PDB file of C-alpha atoms in Angstrom:
ATOM      1  CA  UNK P   1     154.875  98.540 116.074  1.00  0.00           C
ATOM      2  CA  UNK P   2     153.890  99.254 112.654  1.00  0.00           C
ATOM      3  CA  UNK P   3     151.652 101.969 111.644  1.00  0.00           C
ATOM      4  CA  UNK P   4     149.619 102.368 108.528  1.00  0.00           C
ATOM      5  CA  UNK P   5     150.491 105.979 108.184  1.00  0.00           C
ATOM      6  CA  UNK P   6     152.646 106.871 105.223  1.00  0.00           C
ATOM      7  CA  UNK P   7     156.231 107.265 106.095  1.00  0.00           C
ATOM      8  CA  UNK P   8     158.227 110.117 104.874  1.00  0.00           C
ATOM      9  CA  UNK P   9     161.107 109.426 102.651  1.00  0.00           C
ATOM     10  CA  UNK P  10     164.383 110.696 103.645  1.00  0.00           C
ATOM     11  CA  UNK P  11     166.029 113.001 101.237  1.00  0.00           C
ATOM     12  CA  UNK P  12     168.842 111.666  99.183  1.00  0.00           C
ATOM     13  CA  UNK P  13     172.165 113.420  99.070  1.00  0.00           C
ATOM     14  CA  UNK P  14     172.808 115.536  96.024  1.00  0.00           C
ATOM     15  CA  UNK P  15     175.253 113.125  94.351  1.00  0.00           C
ATOM     16  CA  UNK P  16     172.865 110.262  94.811  1.00  0.00           C
ATOM     17  CA  UNK P  17     169.985 112.239  93.341  1.00  0.00           C
ATOM     18  CA  UNK P  18     171.952 112.926  90.153  1.00  0.00           C
ATOM     19  CA  UNK P  19     172.846 109.251  89.875  1.00  0.00           C
ATOM     20  CA  UNK P  20     169.209 108.240  90.282  1.00  0.00           C
ATOM     21  CA  UNK P  21     168.111 110.732  87.630  1.00  0.00           C
ATOM     22  CA  UNK P  22     170.685 109.393  85.216  1.00  0.00           C
ATOM     23  CA  UNK P  23     169.739 105.805  85.932  1.00  0.00           C
ATOM     24  CA  UNK P  24     166.082 106.197  85.215  1.00  0.00           C
ATOM     25  CA  UNK P  25     165.014 104.257  82.236  1.00  0.00           C
ATOM     26  CA  UNK P  26     162.921 105.674  79.513  1.00  0.00           C
ATOM     27  CA  UNK P  27     160.865 103.884  76.882  1.00  0.00           C
ATOM     28  CA  UNK P  28     162.435 103.982  73.465  1.00  0.00           C
ATOM     29  CA  UNK P  29     160.512 102.870  70.371  1.00  0.00           C
ATOM     30  CA  UNK P  30     161.698  99.462  69.261  1.00  0.00           C
ATOM     31  CA  UNK P  31     163.189  99.114  65.774  1.00  0.00           C
ATOM     32  CA  UNK P  32     162.178  95.976  63.976  1.00  0.00           C
ATOM     33  CA  UNK P  33     164.935  94.333  62.004  1.00  0.00           C
ATOM     34  CA  UNK P  34     164.134  91.468  59.685  1.00  0.00           C
ATOM     35  CA  UNK P  35     166.623  88.869  58.602  1.00  0.00           C
ATOM     36  CA  UNK P  36     167.132  89.031  54.842  1.00  0.00           C
ATOM     37  CA  UNK P  37     165.023  86.333  53.186  1.00  0.00           C
ATOM     38  CA  UNK P  38     166.575  86.421  49.736  1.00  0.00           C
ATOM     39  CA  UNK P  39     169.741  84.400  50.613  1.00  0.00           C
ATOM     40  CA  UNK P  40     167.680  81.745  52.407  1.00  0.00           C
ATOM     41  CA  UNK P  41     165.220  81.424  49.523  1.00  0.00           C
ATOM     42  CA  UNK P  42     168.115  81.221  47.064  1.00  0.00           C
ATOM     43  CA  UNK P  43     169.812  78.499  49.131  1.00  0.00           C
ATOM     44  CA  UNK P  44     166.645  76.383  49.359  1.00  0.00           C
ATOM     45  CA  UNK P  45     165.964  76.889  45.622  1.00  0.00           C
ATOM     46  CA  UNK P  46     169.510  75.815  44.704  1.00  0.00           C
ATOM     47  CA  UNK P  47     169.262  72.707  46.897  1.00  0.00           C
ATOM     48  CA  UNK P  48     165.939  71.713  45.304  1.00  0.00           C
ATOM     49  CA  UNK P  49     167.225  72.404  41.795  1.00  0.00           C
ATOM     50  CA  UNK P  50     170.383  70.376  42.470  1.00  0.00           C
ATOM     51  CA  UNK P  51     168.276  67.463  43.775  1.00  0.00           C
ATOM     52  CA  UNK P  52     166.004  67.451  40.727  1.00  0.00           C
ATOM     53  CA  UNK P  53     168.961  67.618  38.327  1.00  0.00           C
ATOM     54  CA  UNK P  54     170.731  64.851  40.268  1.00  0.00           C
ATOM     55  CA  UNK P  55     167.674  62.592  40.067  1.00  0.00           C
ATOM     56  CA  UNK P  56     167.334  63.298  36.353  1.00  0.00           C
ATOM     57  CA  UNK P  57     170.975  62.401  35.715  1.00  0.00           C
ATOM     58  CA  UNK P  58     170.688  59.256  37.851  1.00  0.00           C
ATOM     59  CA  UNK P  59     167.554  58.133  35.997  1.00  0.00           C
ATOM     60  CA  UNK P  60     169.226  58.779  32.637  1.00  0.00           C
ATOM     61  CA  UNK P  61     172.316  56.781  33.577  1.00  0.00           C
ATOM     62  CA  UNK P  62     170.163  53.878  34.823  1.00  0.00           C
ATOM     63  CA  UNK P  63     168.243  53.802  31.530  1.00  0.00           C
ATOM     64  CA  UNK P  64     171.486  53.890  29.569  1.00  0.00           C
ATOM     65  CA  UNK P  65     172.828  50.988  31.642  1.00  0.00           C
ATOM     66  CA  UNK P  66     169.605  49.072  30.962  1.00  0.00           C
ATOM     67  CA  UNK P  67     169.959  49.589  27.204  1.00  0.00           C
ATOM     68  CA  UNK P  68     173.592  48.489  27.358  1.00  0.00           C
ATOM     69  CA  UNK P  69     172.608  45.392  29.334  1.00  0.00           C
ATOM     70  CA  UNK P  70     169.932  44.361  26.827  1.00  0.00           C
ATOM     71  CA  UNK P  71     172.322  44.962  23.906  1.00  0.00           C
ATOM     72  CA  UNK P  72     174.998  42.819  25.563  1.00  0.00           C
ATOM     73  CA  UNK P  73     172.463  40.064  26.318  1.00  0.00           C
ATOM     74  CA  UNK P  74     171.433  40.017  22.645  1.00  0.00           C
ATOM     75  CA  UNK P  75     175.085  39.879  21.609  1.00  0.00           C
ATOM     76  CA  UNK P  76     175.766  37.017  24.042  1.00  0.00           C
ATOM     77  CA  UNK P  77     172.744  35.118  22.729  1.00  0.00           C
ATOM     78  CA  UNK P  78     173.916  35.631  19.139  1.00  0.00           C
ATOM     79  CA  UNK P  79     177.467  34.532  19.950  1.00  0.00           C
ATOM     80  CA  UNK P  80     176.169  31.475  21.775  1.00  0.00           C
ATOM     81  CA  UNK P  81     174.091  30.467  18.742  1.00  0.00           C
ATOM     82  CA  UNK P  82     177.129  31.013  16.496  1.00  0.00           C
ATOM     83  CA  UNK P  83     179.269  28.849  18.789  1.00  0.00           C
ATOM     84  CA  UNK P  84     176.654  26.116  18.661  1.00  0.00           C
ATOM     85  CA  UNK P  85     176.497  26.261  14.848  1.00  0.00           C
ATOM     86  CA  UNK P  86     180.286  26.089  14.605  1.00  0.00           C
ATOM     87  CA  UNK P  87     180.380  23.162  17.041  1.00  0.00           C
ATOM     88  CA  UNK P  88     177.814  21.291  14.954  1.00  0.00           C
ATOM     89  CA  UNK P  89     179.765  22.039  11.775  1.00  0.00           C
ATOM     90  CA  UNK P  90     182.981  20.805  13.400  1.00  0.00           C
ATOM     91  CA  UNK P  91     181.247  17.589  14.505  1.00  0.00           C
ATOM     92  CA  UNK P  92     180.084  17.009  10.929  1.00  0.00           C
ATOM     93  CA  UNK P  93     183.578  17.604   9.567  1.00  0.00           C
ATOM     94  CA  UNK P  94     185.046  15.106  12.054  1.00  0.00           C
ATOM     95  CA  UNK P  95     182.667  12.257  11.215  1.00  0.00           C
ATOM     96  CA  UNK P  96     184.636   9.101  10.322  1.00  0.00           C
ATOM     97  CA  UNK P  97     182.346   8.306   7.361  1.00  0.00           C
ATOM     98  CA  UNK P  98     182.998  11.736   5.826  1.00  0.00           C
ATOM     99  CA  UNK P  99     186.757  11.439   6.372  1.00  0.00           C
ATOM    100  CA  UNK P 100     186.780   7.985   4.750  1.00  0.00           C
ATOM    101  CA  UNK P 101     184.822   9.280   1.752  1.00  0.00           C
ATOM    102  CA  UNK P 102     187.243  12.168   1.264  1.00  0.00           C
ATOM    103  CA  UNK P 103     190.243   9.848   1.629  1.00  0.00           C
ATOM    104  CA  UNK P 104     188.790   7.517  -1.025  1.00  0.00           C
ATOM    105  CA  UNK P 105     188.184  10.495  -3.314  1.00  0.00           C
ATOM    106  CA  UNK P 106     191.844  11.456  -2.945  1.00  0.00           C
ATOM    107  CA  UNK P 107     192.916   7.928  -3.997  1.00  0.00           C
ATOM    108  CA  UNK P 108     193.810   6.561  -0.595  1.00  0.00           C
ATOM    109  CA  UNK P 109     193.042   2.899   0.058  1.00  0.00           C
ATOM    110  CA  UNK P 110     192.602   0.831   3.187  1.00  0.00           C
ATOM    111  CA  UNK P 111     194.873  -2.149   3.705  1.00  0.00           C
ATOM    112  CA  UNK P 112     192.815  -5.340   4.058  1.00  0.00           C
ATOM    113  CA  UNK P 113     194.794  -6.900   6.911  1.00  0.00           C
ATOM    114  CA  UNK P 114     197.601  -5.824   9.120  1.00  0.00           C
ATOM    115  CA  UNK P 115     200.700  -7.776  10.078  1.00  0.00           C
ATOM    116  CA  UNK P 116     202.512  -7.200  13.361  1.00  0.00           C
ATOM    117  CA  UNK P 117     206.187  -7.663  14.071  1.00  0.00           C
ATOM    118  CA  UNK P 118     207.215  -8.677  17.583  1.00  0.00           C
ATOM    119  CA  UNK P 119     210.465  -6.796  18.242  1.00  0.00           C
ATOM    120  CA  UNK P 120     211.759  -9.092  20.985  1.00  0.00           C
ATOM    121  CA  UNK P 121     211.362 -12.350  19.073  1.00  0.00           C
ATOM    122  CA  UNK P 122     211.401 -11.016  15.520  1.00  0.00           C
ATOM    123  CA  UNK P 123     208.312 -13.126  14.774  1.00  0.00           C
ATOM    124  CA  UNK P 124     205.731 -11.844  12.248  1.00  0.00           C
ATOM    125  CA  UNK P 125     202.084 -12.220  13.289  1.00  0.00           C
ATOM    126  CA  UNK P 126     199.444 -12.130  10.551  1.00  0.00           C
ATOM    127  CA  UNK P 127     199.857 -12.211   6.778  1.00  0.00           C
ATOM    128  CA  UNK P 128     200.651  -8.935   5.118  1.00  0.00           C
ATOM    129  CA  UNK P 129     198.746  -8.289   1.904  1.00  0.00           C
ATOM    130  CA  UNK P 130     198.973  -5.365  -0.458  1.00  0.00           C
ATOM    131  CA  UNK P 131     196.158  -2.851  -0.738  1.00  0.00           C
ATOM    132  CA  UNK P 132     194.235  -2.853  -3.989  1.00  0.00           C
ATOM    133  CA  UNK P 133     193.928   0.467  -5.787  1.00  0.00           C
ATOM    134  CA  UNK P 134     190.371   1.652  -6.497  1.00  0.00           C
ATOM    135  CA  UNK P 135     188.910  -0.185  -3.536  1.00  0.00           C
ATOM    136  CA  UNK P 136     188.161   1.946  -0.528  1.00  0.00           C
ATOM    137  CA  UNK P 137     187.623  -1.039   1.686  1.00  0.00           C
ATOM    138  CA  UNK P 138     184.516   0.190   3.521  1.00  0.00           C
ATOM    139  CA  UNK P 139     180.820   0.117   3.040  1.00  0.00           C
ATOM    140  CA  UNK P 140     178.623   3.171   3.300  1.00  0.00           C
ATOM    141  CA  UNK P 141     177.315   3.742   6.783  1.00  0.00           C
ATOM    142  CA  UNK P 142     174.103   5.534   7.594  1.00  0.00           C
ATOM    143  CA  UNK P 143     174.951   8.705   9.452  1.00  0.00           C
ATOM    144  CA  UNK P 144     173.077   9.460  12.650  1.00  0.00           C
ATOM    145  CA  UNK P 145     171.257  12.754  12.845  1.00  0.00           C
ATOM    146  CA  UNK P 146     173.357  15.525  14.402  1.00  0.00           C
ATOM    147  CA  UNK P 147     172.436  16.548  17.938  1.00  0.00           C
ATOM    148  CA  UNK P 148     170.011  19.437  18.279  1.00  0.00           C
ATOM    149  CA  UNK P 149     170.719  22.105  20.870  1.00  0.00           C
ATOM    150  CA  UNK P 150     167.281  23.583  21.433  1.00  0.00           C
ATOM    151  CA  UNK P 151     167.943  25.730  24.475  1.00  0.00           C
ATOM    152  CA  UNK P 152     170.490  27.962  22.761  1.00  0.00           C
ATOM    153  CA  UNK P 153     168.771  28.489  19.413  1.00  0.00           C
ATOM    154  CA  UNK P 154     165.257  29.105  20.635  1.00  0.00           C
ATOM    155  CA  UNK P 155     163.796  32.568  20.655  1.00  0.00           C
ATOM    156  CA  UNK P 156     163.326  34.332  23.992  1.00  0.00           C
ATOM    157  CA  UNK P 157     159.935  33.567  25.472  1.00  0.00           C
ATOM    158  CA  UNK P 158     159.339  30.513  23.278  1.00  0.00           C
ATOM    159  CA  UNK P 159     159.265  27.110  24.946  1.00  0.00           C
ATOM    160  CA  UNK P 160     161.755  24.578  23.625  1.00  0.00           C
ATOM    161  CA  UNK P 161     160.598  21.349  22.017  1.00  0.00           C
ATOM    162  CA  UNK P 162     161.849  19.356  25.008  1.00  0.00           C
ATOM    163  CA  UNK P 163     160.049  21.688  27.412  1.00  0.00           C
ATOM    164  CA  UNK P 164     156.842  21.385  25.337  1.00  0.00           C
ATOM    165  CA  UNK P 165     157.155  17.593  25.328  1.00  0.00           C
ATOM    166  CA  UNK P 166     157.627  17.570  29.108  1.00  0.00           C
ATOM    167  CA  UNK P 167     154.633  19.847  29.541  1.00  0.00           C
ATOM    168  CA  UNK P 168     152.493  17.654  27.257  1.00  0.00           C
ATOM    169  CA  UNK P 169     153.644  14.515  29.068  1.00  0.00           C
ATOM    170  CA  UNK P 170     152.852  15.901  32.532  1.00  0.00           C
ATOM    171  CA  UNK P 171     149.331  16.978  31.478  1.00  0.00           C
ATOM    172  CA  UNK P 172     149.832  20.730  31.775  1.00  0.00           C
TER     173      UNK P 172
END
């Protein structure tokens, strides 16, 4: 049976008592140690500074690429217009009427008729006649107007004549 009376503790042997005395814990004031904040703040600051400088360099390189692109587009437009002008000049130089006029100015004449020799039979077809000096043998021909390449020579943003005619014709 259990009783509510306090029970007496048995005495501990001497070796055990010394061990218990040594094992007793005592309260020691706690030392607060803080982690150094300076390296962390420096690391975060360097990361932010590197990001800002990186964005600045990226933005600068993108603007430089944009300027280069616009310069190259202008150069391509200029070279395209030059190619068109040279093509038109070449077409004018190749006109048969112009070539005939220059040949006549150099003293060349056109033979009035041609005669053909058949090699197999040795038969002459046609009557050969001599060319007359001073006669060019052609009549002046009215030259057609050279073609106009509107799309290449027009200024950026301006509508070409063909585009304006289409817009006027469609009622816009």
